[in-house]
């Protein structure tokens, strides 16, 4: 379970996110939507321990990211919006590096790397250096690295940007598979159709404030998510 | 013209982050203090050096020779550094795609790259040259024309060395881009060309022997063969308006011509440099290898190091010179000793203190090599990967120090071994030198990582901006120089006091061990906070 409690993060004197509170339960796919600059990435980076926040707390399965960041990070995986990977490394070495950091046993990483590399049709490229990859291929490597250590919580910032349609489909399949196992998927997106079809709950952020959070039915009622979002943002 | 100014402004606002500390006023004051103090110390040291020579030469009306020597030394330094900087500053920059997509001439893009390079060198040259120019004015009390010529001289003197290094850098990148292992080729070519330049400088060292006795002939040789220095000296001693205008015009023309010439081949080479050699056949059988987190972090750092030619050349050059120096001392010890004997020191005194001299040489190499001072900055935007990992910042930072030690230690040990064999040192001296071989790099690299944690540069356009033009690398070099000066001074004092080799080395190792302990305490104290404060 992710518990976000009264989180405020400021850049200088300007608050990027203000007093945000909500929970994401086990077995949920949670979409976080908002305009550019609304504070989505700031919150995501706070959850995964990249940013320190000024007020409040974030608990991952009961552990505070402030007090015990290592234990929290071990439960999570993060896929950034713009995968800045180690360009001079071979793709397989990068995935291995991430697995080493999570201390993933050899048999589990072999199984997972094989499974996801095959799924994303990138097996033949794993021996190439990352600097030869397109944005989408880098995104796939970031996804494989994230999934290779069987995270309980998967946090993704705009995960579908740059992916080909087949990969988008596969990522959605992986997400569904993970939530069936009781894991949590938390992601930000601009693609409202995907959010509407895929997610059980959604949060809408506007100028750093959470303006609406709830189940998809609660949020949109009889209307489309797009219409609700535009009305709220307008 | 408006476009050009906008481009220069945008380019400089990115490149000049070296001089932007922080938006927070308090933090800005704190962080600016150290670099400002170090710059003042360096400028004061330059002033003192020039004063030493000026005091002897000015009474003989030969004060201008000090300027000649300073101009030549700084031009050589700019050229040598420029050779391995230029390839990275001109080619394969992160903003290539943006600039090349704009409706501007391609030669304008190259001009901006060279101009940015020039501005940085101008700033560095000024730190070294300005004290000497002021010192000359204090001693000679020249006319107003001296100040005008010197202002223009300061602006124009970096031009020729950087243009020569741009041509050499373009040649190296052009050759290297034709090979599959372009980074290795680039490193080998850069080191080879720098060694050739150093060889010729070394062979011309005879010029500097007895600087006062041969002052005029040194001056005549330099000014005769090197137009920028020669004309500058001629103008300050005998001002001529026409020659002054020609001096400015020639520099501007040479700058424009060189940009035009490199521009003819620039874009072809840039495209080749960017091209990544892909494997002909797809390989399915990748290997999955499990390592401990620390080993994996060290491997990652090593991979980053060897794939950056400017990083390897910058850090590795001192280490290669250490080995070459040890070989030279071993092979040519008798001739070195003979030249030192002329100064009044006996051959017994030299041979008695060989372990301490080896210790001093080691000190020089260790403190002039700072690999870690760039390691945080070189992460760039991928620093977020490290921040999101389930590993303590201290472990990540210590892995960087260990990686640097792994890079330095083999070269240092080879040098040590050569000295041990040649001079048949006693076992205690050998053990003490071996301890120092580990301890001194540890101190240097811990200082480097501390400085880089405090002064990270995460938005560089290329590796050169981090390795050669960042606040962190500059501060580390200054601290290294200060450490060398203090250590050498103390070593000379200990030798003069007649202490034995073993006592001297034991005392110094003891002091260095305490310094290292204090540095470790400081690193543990500030590591987490600094790590968290780095936002990309």
XYZ file of C-alpha atoms in Angstrom:
770
model
C 0.000 0.000 0.000
C 1.176 3.518 -0.796
C 0.087 6.138 1.741
C 0.688 9.743 0.774
C 0.110 11.967 3.797
C -0.067 15.763 3.535
C 2.932 15.957 1.227
C 4.223 19.401 0.255
C 7.300 19.975 -1.857
C 8.681 23.434 -2.617
C 11.243 24.601 -5.149
C 12.688 27.583 -3.314
C 9.639 29.377 -1.951
C 7.291 28.094 -4.647
C 5.274 24.986 -3.762
C 5.267 22.408 -6.577
C 2.809 20.159 -4.754
C 0.632 21.260 -1.854
C -0.662 19.150 0.983
C -1.414 16.054 -1.088
C -3.085 13.133 0.648
C -4.333 9.849 -0.803
C -3.729 6.089 -0.659
C -3.157 3.460 -3.318
C -4.192 -0.017 -2.237
C -2.651 -3.370 -3.094
C -3.889 -4.774 -6.391
C -4.738 -1.350 -7.813
C -3.724 0.406 -10.980
C -3.712 4.092 -10.113
C -3.435 6.785 -12.781
C -2.230 10.224 -11.914
C -3.279 12.840 -14.420
C -2.807 16.569 -14.844
C -1.529 19.260 -17.184
C 2.162 19.757 -17.928
C 3.796 21.318 -14.883
C 0.898 20.362 -12.594
C 3.257 18.481 -10.230
C 2.902 14.859 -11.387
C 6.617 14.185 -11.831
C 7.450 16.006 -8.584
C 5.116 13.714 -6.639
C 6.421 10.615 -8.419
C 10.027 11.581 -7.698
C 9.077 12.164 -4.069
C 7.483 8.722 -3.840
C 10.537 6.925 -5.241
C 12.979 8.859 -3.052
C 14.594 11.034 -5.724
C 13.212 14.265 -4.250
C 13.071 15.184 -0.599
C 9.784 16.820 0.322
C 9.252 19.592 2.842
C 6.168 18.415 4.722
C 4.189 15.223 5.260
C 5.241 11.628 4.719
C 4.985 8.821 2.180
C 4.667 5.236 3.363
C 5.393 2.229 1.161
C 3.899 -0.903 2.679
C 4.015 0.797 6.070
C 7.606 2.050 5.811
C 8.439 5.735 5.527
C 10.490 6.828 2.520
C 11.859 9.580 4.759
C 13.007 7.317 7.585
C 13.833 4.085 5.771
C 14.433 4.923 2.112
C 16.458 1.778 1.362
C 13.712 -0.600 2.567
C 11.095 1.381 0.613
C 13.155 1.441 -2.562
C 13.667 -2.329 -2.371
C 9.890 -2.781 -2.717
C 9.628 -0.402 -5.678
C 10.716 0.017 -9.252
C 10.719 3.299 -11.114
C 10.461 3.935 -14.841
C 11.154 7.621 -15.645
C 9.474 9.556 -18.462
C 12.728 10.184 -20.289
C 14.998 7.200 -19.717
C 18.469 8.675 -19.119
C 20.339 5.391 -18.946
C 24.086 4.741 -18.968
C 24.640 5.205 -22.674
C 28.023 3.487 -22.910
C 26.836 0.297 -21.244
C 25.539 -2.714 -23.099
C 21.804 -3.112 -22.487
C 22.317 -6.437 -20.716
C 25.021 -4.924 -18.497
C 22.681 -2.098 -17.523
C 19.898 -4.530 -16.607
C 22.429 -6.620 -14.681
C 23.622 -3.473 -12.884
C 20.096 -2.642 -11.713
C 19.553 -6.281 -10.653
C 22.822 -6.195 -8.685
C 21.606 -3.109 -6.854
C 18.408 -4.935 -5.900
C 20.459 -8.065 -5.132
C 18.329 -10.225 -7.423
C 19.433 -13.901 -7.416
C 20.864 -15.219 -10.694
C 18.006 -17.640 -11.446
C 15.265 -15.046 -10.928
C 16.980 -12.405 -13.019
C 17.702 -14.894 -15.809
C 14.050 -15.929 -15.883
C 12.690 -12.381 -15.785
C 15.144 -10.890 -18.262
C 14.391 -13.680 -20.704
C 10.640 -13.272 -20.237
C 10.494 -9.495 -20.666
C 13.191 -9.232 -23.341
C 11.209 -11.716 -25.405
C 7.952 -9.917 -24.697
C 9.371 -6.548 -25.807
C 11.160 -8.162 -28.770
C 14.541 -6.791 -27.782
C 16.494 -10.000 -27.063
C 18.727 -9.510 -30.076
C 19.697 -6.023 -28.992
C 20.756 -6.811 -25.429
C 24.422 -7.051 -26.411
C 24.382 -3.585 -28.033
C 25.400 -0.408 -26.244
C 22.504 1.800 -25.167
C 23.756 4.831 -27.129
C 22.679 3.057 -30.317
C 19.068 2.787 -29.119
C 16.004 4.858 -29.992
C 13.863 6.446 -27.264
C 11.404 3.559 -27.393
C 14.141 0.945 -27.099
C 15.616 2.746 -24.107
C 12.146 2.804 -22.584
C 11.931 -0.954 -23.067
C 15.313 -1.451 -21.351
C 14.142 0.748 -18.459
C 10.971 -1.378 -18.212
C 12.900 -4.671 -18.263
C 15.270 -3.354 -15.567
C 12.283 -2.325 -13.473
C 10.445 -5.603 -13.881
C 13.466 -7.909 -13.553
C 13.513 -7.664 -9.761
C 9.794 -8.450 -9.262
C 8.836 -5.173 -7.566
C 5.783 -5.021 -5.308
C 5.156 -1.444 -6.366
C 5.749 -0.211 -9.909
C 5.931 3.558 -10.346
C 5.992 4.900 -13.912
C 6.131 8.420 -15.285
C 4.464 8.577 -18.702
C 5.307 4.925 -19.454
C 3.714 4.781 -22.902
C 5.600 7.677 -24.494
C 7.822 6.449 -27.314
C 6.656 2.851 -27.207
C 5.375 1.095 -30.325
C 1.739 -0.183 -30.260
C 2.798 -3.769 -29.601
C 4.930 -2.673 -26.612
C 2.060 -0.494 -25.285
C -0.193 -3.551 -25.426
C 2.439 -5.691 -23.686
C 2.985 -3.126 -20.922
C -0.769 -3.061 -20.283
C -0.765 -6.859 -20.112
C 2.117 -6.808 -17.622
C 0.255 -4.241 -15.525
C -2.868 -6.398 -15.414
C -0.805 -9.463 -14.574
C 0.919 -7.645 -11.711
C -2.272 -6.367 -10.101
C -3.701 -9.872 -10.182
C -0.771 -10.812 -7.937
C -1.759 -8.008 -5.538
C 0.971 -5.615 -6.653
C 0.535 -1.872 -7.106
C 0.886 0.093 -10.332
C 1.091 3.863 -10.020
C 1.638 5.875 -13.175
C 1.202 9.317 -14.630
C -0.171 9.780 -18.097
C -1.624 12.207 -20.594
C -3.359 9.440 -22.489
C -6.784 9.584 -20.861
C -8.212 6.706 -22.885
C -5.605 4.351 -21.478
C -6.219 5.600 -17.946
C -9.960 5.178 -18.355
C -9.733 1.619 -19.652
C -6.901 0.382 -17.478
C -7.163 1.935 -14.052
C -9.243 1.153 -11.033
C -8.581 4.534 -9.421
C -7.469 7.934 -10.603
C -6.149 11.176 -9.122
C -6.285 14.563 -10.855
C -3.724 17.207 -9.940
C -3.987 20.883 -10.814
C -1.334 23.504 -10.012
C 0.162 21.257 -7.347
C -3.137 20.472 -5.619
C -5.046 17.229 -5.756
C -8.463 18.288 -7.036
C -10.077 14.881 -7.283
C -9.275 11.320 -6.308
C -11.384 8.183 -6.314
C -12.474 5.159 -8.279
C -12.968 5.618 -11.995
C -16.754 5.431 -11.554
C -16.736 8.020 -8.781
C -14.652 10.417 -10.810
C -16.336 10.269 -14.169
C -19.860 9.084 -13.419
C -21.633 8.797 -16.748
C -19.241 11.067 -18.589
C -15.904 10.352 -20.210
C -12.695 10.871 -18.197
C -11.552 13.319 -20.844
C -14.618 15.519 -20.340
C -14.309 15.447 -16.548
C -10.602 16.230 -16.749
C -11.108 19.166 -19.118
C -13.911 20.579 -16.965
C -11.740 20.351 -13.849
C -8.713 21.807 -15.531
C -10.658 24.522 -17.324
C 23.879 39.728 -36.029
C 20.971 39.712 -33.570
C 20.662 35.961 -34.143
C 24.340 35.485 -33.402
C 24.133 37.432 -30.149
C 21.074 35.434 -29.098
C 22.898 32.196 -29.860
C 26.011 33.271 -27.986
C 23.869 34.375 -25.042
C 21.989 31.063 -24.957
C 25.150 29.032 -25.370
C 27.000 30.972 -22.680
C 24.100 30.768 -20.242
C 24.467 26.976 -20.463
C 28.248 26.870 -20.502
C 28.839 29.466 -17.822
C 27.125 27.466 -15.100
C 30.652 27.151 -13.764
C 30.172 30.637 -12.404
C 26.592 30.205 -11.231
C 26.607 28.773 -7.755
C 23.053 28.662 -6.487
C 19.950 30.780 -6.454
C 19.832 30.610 -2.685
C 21.705 33.684 -1.419
C 23.122 32.097 1.736
C 24.238 28.950 -0.046
C 25.631 31.111 -2.868
C 27.831 33.012 -0.425
C 29.051 29.808 1.252
C 29.763 27.989 -1.985
C 31.374 30.952 -3.707
C 33.828 31.502 -0.853
C 36.126 28.544 -1.551
C 36.602 29.086 -5.318
C 37.127 32.810 -4.809
C 39.722 32.217 -2.085
C 41.511 29.590 -4.205
C 41.547 31.891 -7.244
C 43.000 34.717 -5.151
C 45.670 32.355 -3.743
C 46.552 31.181 -7.243
C 46.755 34.734 -8.561
C 48.883 35.702 -5.576
C 51.193 32.723 -6.273
C 51.503 33.836 -9.920
C 52.264 37.357 -8.757
C 54.958 35.998 -6.414
C 56.557 33.936 -9.207
C 56.642 36.929 -11.545
C 57.940 39.122 -8.699
C 60.845 36.701 -8.167
C 61.951 37.101 -11.782
C 60.922 40.727 -12.158
C 62.998 41.693 -9.101
C 66.094 40.390 -10.893
C 65.332 41.522 -14.428
C 63.554 44.867 -13.996
C 66.662 46.682 -12.654
C 68.429 45.643 -15.889
C 65.475 46.997 -17.967
C 64.636 43.425 -18.984
C 61.293 43.195 -17.132
C 59.437 42.507 -20.379
C 61.194 39.115 -20.557
C 59.111 37.942 -17.582
C 56.012 38.713 -19.615
C 57.437 36.766 -22.573
C 58.076 33.730 -20.389
C 54.615 33.900 -18.793
C 52.890 34.351 -22.164
C 54.797 31.403 -23.630
C 54.214 29.115 -20.643
C 50.483 29.865 -20.577
C 50.162 29.483 -24.341
C 51.858 26.061 -24.120
C 49.528 25.045 -21.296
C 46.490 26.199 -23.291
C 47.709 24.266 -26.337
C 48.412 21.018 -24.462
C 45.103 21.135 -22.592
C 43.282 22.228 -25.723
C 44.470 19.199 -27.690
C 42.393 16.796 -25.646
C 39.625 19.242 -24.834
C 38.841 20.424 -28.338
C 37.595 17.146 -29.834
C 34.926 16.912 -27.169
C 34.035 20.600 -27.161
C 33.565 20.824 -30.924
C 32.018 17.481 -31.763
C 29.121 15.371 -30.576
C 27.600 17.982 -28.255
C 24.221 17.411 -26.648
C 22.737 20.532 -28.235
C 23.784 19.535 -31.789
C 20.266 18.503 -32.774
C 18.745 21.718 -31.504
C 21.296 24.034 -33.096
C 21.438 22.175 -36.406
C 17.663 22.297 -36.744
C 17.613 26.089 -36.387
C 17.576 28.322 -39.484
C 21.187 29.405 -39.047
C 24.330 28.761 -41.058
C 26.219 25.645 -40.073
C 29.429 27.651 -39.780
C 27.659 29.715 -37.105
C 27.246 26.557 -35.009
C 30.969 25.858 -35.261
C 31.763 29.502 -34.494
C 29.727 29.281 -31.290
C 31.555 26.124 -30.208
C 34.995 27.682 -30.819
C 33.938 30.984 -29.235
C 32.749 29.232 -26.072
C 36.064 27.376 -25.900
C 37.865 30.714 -26.323
C 35.909 32.392 -23.493
C 36.806 29.627 -21.041
C 40.477 29.753 -21.957
C 40.410 33.538 -21.707
C 39.172 33.306 -18.141
C 41.789 30.694 -17.173
C 44.595 32.549 -18.970
C 43.639 35.749 -17.165
C 44.029 34.092 -13.760
C 47.634 33.199 -14.660
C 48.615 36.175 -16.802
C 46.921 39.140 -15.143
C 49.122 39.056 -11.996
C 52.238 39.214 -14.191
C 50.818 42.123 -16.229
C 50.057 44.002 -12.996
C 53.498 43.154 -11.596
C 55.174 44.570 -14.717
C 53.164 47.782 -14.349
C 54.193 48.077 -10.685
C 57.896 47.732 -11.511
C 58.203 49.539 -14.822
C 55.500 52.247 -14.483
C 54.742 52.126 -18.226
C 52.773 54.609 -20.333
C 49.023 54.360 -21.055
C 49.689 52.405 -24.248
C 50.932 49.445 -22.109
C 47.528 49.091 -20.489
C 45.651 49.277 -23.797
C 47.991 46.782 -25.487
C 47.830 44.471 -22.458
C 44.021 44.470 -22.383
C 43.968 43.499 -26.052
C 46.899 41.132 -25.495
C 45.000 39.354 -22.747
C 42.007 39.022 -25.077
C 44.030 37.858 -28.085
C 46.727 35.620 -26.605
C 44.482 32.528 -26.164
C 43.387 32.720 -29.826
C 46.341 31.013 -31.549
C 46.770 28.136 -29.030
C 43.064 27.298 -29.098
C 42.913 27.462 -32.898
C 45.910 25.117 -33.198
C 44.327 22.752 -30.682
C 41.007 22.924 -32.585
C 42.796 21.879 -35.784
C 44.583 19.025 -33.965
C 41.333 18.042 -32.189
C 39.505 17.981 -35.516
C 42.256 15.808 -37.018
C 42.155 13.373 -34.070
C 38.341 13.124 -34.157
C 38.393 12.697 -37.920
C 40.859 9.800 -37.742
C 39.223 8.224 -34.671
C 35.713 8.377 -36.167
C 36.812 5.992 -38.947
C 37.526 3.240 -36.440
C 35.216 0.952 -34.539
C 36.960 1.593 -31.229
C 36.900 5.357 -31.791
C 37.329 6.219 -28.105
C 40.527 4.175 -27.789
C 41.934 5.665 -30.998
C 41.073 9.166 -29.781
C 42.785 8.540 -26.423
C 45.928 7.061 -28.008
C 46.225 9.862 -30.587
C 45.673 12.602 -27.998
C 48.272 11.160 -25.621
C 50.745 10.605 -28.486
C 50.428 14.194 -29.755
C 50.700 15.650 -26.242
C 53.804 13.515 -25.598
C 55.354 14.832 -28.833
C 54.601 18.430 -27.743
C 56.039 17.708 -24.282
C 59.133 16.080 -25.810
C 59.917 19.240 -27.766
C 59.219 21.414 -24.714
C 61.521 19.189 -22.648
C 64.283 19.441 -25.211
C 63.957 23.224 -25.253
C 64.337 23.348 -21.466
C 67.960 24.295 -21.998
C 66.581 27.709 -22.848
C 65.321 28.151 -19.329
C 68.567 27.051 -17.635
C 70.124 30.146 -16.123
C 67.166 32.305 -16.946
C 68.826 35.530 -15.865
C 72.115 34.906 -17.637
C 70.414 34.011 -20.917
C 67.313 36.164 -20.521
C 67.717 38.123 -23.719
C 68.458 35.127 -25.901
C 65.399 33.300 -24.476
C 63.269 36.321 -25.189
C 64.667 36.682 -28.706
C 64.033 33.029 -29.544
C 60.426 33.103 -28.314
C 59.498 36.447 -29.844
C 61.162 35.562 -33.143
C 59.225 32.320 -33.659
C 55.921 33.040 -31.920
C 54.167 36.043 -33.454
C 51.478 36.635 -30.753
C 54.071 36.825 -27.976
C 56.673 38.631 -30.089
C 54.362 41.399 -31.285
C 52.766 41.830 -27.863
C 56.206 42.386 -26.284
C 57.232 44.661 -29.137
C 54.078 46.750 -28.691
C 54.483 47.185 -24.939
C 58.115 48.172 -25.258
C 57.797 50.240 -28.427
C 54.174 51.116 -29.233
C 53.216 51.535 -32.874
C 49.576 52.158 -33.788
C 49.755 50.492 -37.197
C 51.392 47.376 -35.805
C 48.801 47.356 -33.022
C 45.900 47.468 -35.505
C 47.590 44.779 -37.600
C 48.050 42.654 -34.440
C 44.294 42.765 -33.725
C 43.309 42.298 -37.376
C 45.607 39.303 -37.881
C 44.161 37.510 -34.848
C 40.580 38.123 -35.976
C 41.438 37.039 -39.539
C 43.185 33.870 -38.345
C 40.195 33.075 -36.125
C 37.735 33.542 -39.004
C 39.907 31.608 -41.455
C 40.373 28.675 -39.117
C 36.630 28.476 -38.379
C 35.997 28.600 -42.117
C 38.535 25.850 -42.822
C 37.355 23.524 -40.054
C 33.792 24.324 -41.128
C 34.495 22.648 -44.485
C 34.961 19.270 -42.819
C 33.181 19.823 -39.504
C 29.773 18.390 -40.290
C 31.057 15.276 -42.018
C 33.288 14.489 -39.048
C 30.528 15.331 -36.562
C 28.139 12.891 -38.261
C 30.801 10.157 -38.286
C 31.656 10.847 -34.651
C 28.001 10.411 -33.704
C 27.540 7.218 -35.708
C 27.500 4.171 -33.498
C 29.134 1.092 -34.940
C 26.433 -1.521 -34.858
C 27.094 -5.209 -34.751
C 26.644 -6.876 -38.115
C 24.901 -9.886 -36.686
C 22.292 -9.836 -33.988
C 23.429 -11.863 -31.008
C 20.788 -13.616 -28.951
C 23.029 -15.319 -26.434
C 23.596 -12.563 -23.913
C 25.113 -13.456 -20.549
C 23.576 -12.566 -17.230
C 26.174 -12.033 -14.479
C 25.513 -11.501 -10.803
C 27.822 -9.230 -8.797
C 27.747 -7.621 -5.391
C 26.348 -4.046 -5.394
C 29.780 -2.541 -4.682
C 31.514 -4.526 -7.429
C 28.745 -3.642 -9.843
C 29.000 0.064 -8.971
C 32.785 -0.021 -9.472
C 32.340 -1.759 -12.846
C 29.847 0.905 -13.878
C 32.285 3.699 -12.951
C 35.100 1.978 -14.809
C 32.893 1.636 -17.895
C 32.066 5.347 -17.731
C 35.754 6.214 -17.357
C 37.104 4.213 -20.275
C 34.366 5.435 -22.592
C 35.250 9.097 -22.143
C 38.460 10.014 -24.004
C 38.785 13.389 -22.287
C 38.320 11.759 -18.876
C 40.942 9.089 -19.585
C 43.418 11.571 -21.071
C 42.963 14.069 -18.254
C 43.237 11.574 -15.411
C 45.465 9.027 -17.071
C 48.052 11.410 -18.406
C 49.565 12.157 -14.999
C 49.695 8.435 -14.296
C 51.414 7.691 -17.606
C 53.859 10.496 -16.843
C 54.546 8.908 -13.442
C 55.606 5.668 -15.134
C 57.617 7.559 -17.784
C 59.188 9.675 -15.025
C 60.162 6.566 -13.042
C 61.678 4.976 -16.160
C 63.594 8.181 -16.963
C 64.914 8.469 -13.405
C 65.908 4.801 -13.455
C 67.654 4.999 -16.811
C 69.143 8.488 -16.641
C 69.769 8.765 -12.905
C 73.501 9.409 -13.323
C 73.018 12.369 -15.645
C 70.231 13.794 -13.412
C 72.467 13.404 -10.379
C 75.375 15.052 -12.207
C 73.283 18.124 -13.028
C 72.060 18.367 -9.413
C 75.643 18.003 -8.083
C 76.482 21.257 -9.891
C 74.160 23.071 -7.475
C 76.334 22.027 -4.517
C 74.402 18.989 -3.296
C 76.617 15.900 -3.038
C 75.844 12.619 -4.774
C 75.661 10.940 -1.344
C 72.982 13.374 -0.219
C 70.934 12.561 -3.328
C 71.271 8.782 -3.002
C 70.613 8.922 0.759
C 67.260 10.583 0.218
C 66.043 8.560 -2.773
C 63.127 7.039 -0.793
C 61.973 10.528 0.246
C 62.377 11.808 -3.340
C 60.289 8.849 -4.548
C 57.753 9.698 -1.863
C 57.660 13.324 -3.097
C 57.198 12.208 -6.723
C 54.369 9.950 -5.606
C 52.804 12.855 -3.731
C 52.934 15.009 -6.846
C 51.277 12.329 -8.992
C 48.581 11.480 -6.447
C 47.588 15.077 -5.681
C 47.610 16.154 -9.323
C 45.270 13.296 -10.269
C 41.669 13.733 -9.258
C 39.349 11.324 -11.015
C 36.472 11.567 -8.555
C 36.152 15.337 -8.898
C 34.184 14.681 -12.108
C 32.447 11.420 -11.269
C 29.236 12.841 -9.779
C 28.906 15.513 -12.476
C 29.429 12.974 -15.249
C 26.280 11.166 -14.120
C 24.296 14.063 -15.591
C 20.592 13.307 -15.767
C 21.199 9.622 -15.053
C 21.963 10.652 -11.470
C 18.285 9.958 -10.773
C 18.966 6.274 -11.404
C 21.420 6.300 -8.489
C 18.994 8.220 -6.301
C 16.242 5.701 -6.907
C 18.445 2.665 -6.090
C 18.029 0.789 -2.809
C 21.617 1.526 -1.807
C 22.961 4.029 0.682
C 24.508 7.157 -0.848
C 27.707 6.430 1.106
C 28.062 3.079 -0.652
C 27.566 4.678 -4.079
C 30.052 7.455 -3.316
C 32.633 5.082 -1.818
C 32.363 2.884 -4.919
C 33.359 5.924 -6.983
C 36.443 6.457 -4.796
C 37.329 2.760 -5.023
C 36.934 2.802 -8.807
C 39.320 5.758 -9.006
C 41.826 3.914 -6.803
C 41.540 0.823 -9.031
C 42.374 3.051 -12.020
C 45.328 4.786 -10.335
C 46.919 1.968 -8.376
C 48.277 -0.240 -11.200
C 50.164 2.693 -12.777
C 51.541 3.838 -9.426
C 52.638 0.321 -8.495
C 54.432 -0.117 -11.837
C 56.325 3.139 -11.170
C 57.110 2.039 -7.597
C 58.409 -1.311 -8.813
C 60.759 0.352 -11.303
C 62.192 2.560 -8.555
C 62.482 -0.372 -6.100
C 64.436 -2.457 -8.618
C 66.670 0.370 -9.853
C 67.609 1.775 -6.443
C 67.472 -1.463 -4.403
C 65.557 0.212 -1.573
C 65.486 -1.358 1.872
C 62.405 -3.327 2.859
C 61.054 -0.701 5.314
C 61.293 2.083 2.725
C 59.531 -0.129 0.196
C 56.711 -0.921 2.628
C 56.312 2.765 3.521
C 56.231 3.794 -0.148
C 53.654 1.082 -0.845
C 51.490 2.349 2.035
C 51.810 5.874 0.667
C 50.905 4.564 -2.812
C 47.478 3.618 -1.471
C 47.024 6.349 1.131
C 47.844 9.374 -1.033
C 45.445 8.483 -3.885
C 42.774 7.765 -1.257
C 43.205 11.281 0.141
C 43.228 12.878 -3.298
C 40.148 10.976 -4.469
C 38.242 11.571 -1.231
C 38.901 15.302 -1.593
C 37.749 15.020 -5.225
C 34.447 13.373 -4.365
C 33.806 15.798 -1.485
C 34.360 18.763 -3.802
C 32.180 17.234 -6.507
C 29.369 16.556 -4.034
C 29.508 20.225 -3.016
C 29.969 21.599 -6.548
C 28.198 19.267 -8.971
C 27.674 20.242 -12.598
C 24.811 18.082 -13.838
C 23.792 19.884 -17.045
C 27.009 19.805 -19.078
C 26.774 19.619 -22.868
C 29.777 17.280 -23.040
C 32.356 15.541 -20.843
C 34.975 18.252 -21.355
C 32.768 20.828 -19.641
C 32.744 18.559 -16.598
C 36.311 17.276 -16.635
C 38.102 20.492 -17.595
C 35.735 23.402 -17.145
C 33.767 22.739 -14.012
C 34.077 24.373 -10.637
C 34.656 20.966 -9.056
C 37.637 19.981 -11.215
C 39.184 23.461 -10.868
C 38.862 23.470 -7.076
C 40.299 19.944 -6.861
C 43.306 20.963 -8.965
C 43.879 24.035 -6.759
C 43.617 21.958 -3.573
C 46.006 19.380 -5.094
C 48.508 22.126 -5.924
C 48.258 23.506 -2.395
C 48.776 20.008 -0.913
C 51.861 19.512 -3.098
C 53.310 22.904 -2.153
C 52.790 22.293 1.574
C 54.125 18.705 1.423
C 57.192 19.665 -0.628
C 57.960 22.561 1.707
C 57.689 20.299 4.737
C 59.800 17.569 3.064
C 62.576 20.035 2.261
C 62.429 21.242 5.874
C 62.721 17.672 7.134
C 65.683 16.932 4.846
C 67.446 20.140 5.889
C 66.849 19.167 9.539
C 68.756 15.960 8.775
C 65.962 13.517 9.661
C 66.308 9.981 8.301
C 64.270 8.642 5.372
C 62.284 6.302 7.576
C 61.432 8.972 10.162
C 60.399 11.468 7.474
C 58.150 8.960 5.711
C 56.697 7.623 8.968
C 55.799 11.137 10.140
C 54.279 12.084 6.802
C 52.319 8.835 6.514
C 51.058 9.401 10.065
C 49.923 12.928 9.214
C 48.322 11.781 5.952
C 46.545 8.944 7.757
C 45.048 11.473 10.187
C 44.032 13.720 7.255
C 42.400 10.754 5.541
C 40.537 9.844 8.732
C 39.232 13.393 9.026
C 38.201 13.422 5.364
C 36.305 10.156 5.863
C 34.492 11.611 8.863
C 33.565 14.673 6.828
C 32.410 12.526 3.904
C 30.212 10.408 6.156
C 28.774 13.549 7.711
C 27.833 15.395 4.541
C 27.426 12.602 1.996
C 23.692 11.888 2.438
C 22.722 15.554 2.557
C 24.788 16.546 -0.476
C 23.548 13.496 -2.402
C 19.927 14.410 -1.689
C 20.512 18.042 -2.572
C 21.628 17.208 -6.095
C 18.532 17.562 -8.251
C 18.566 16.938 -11.976
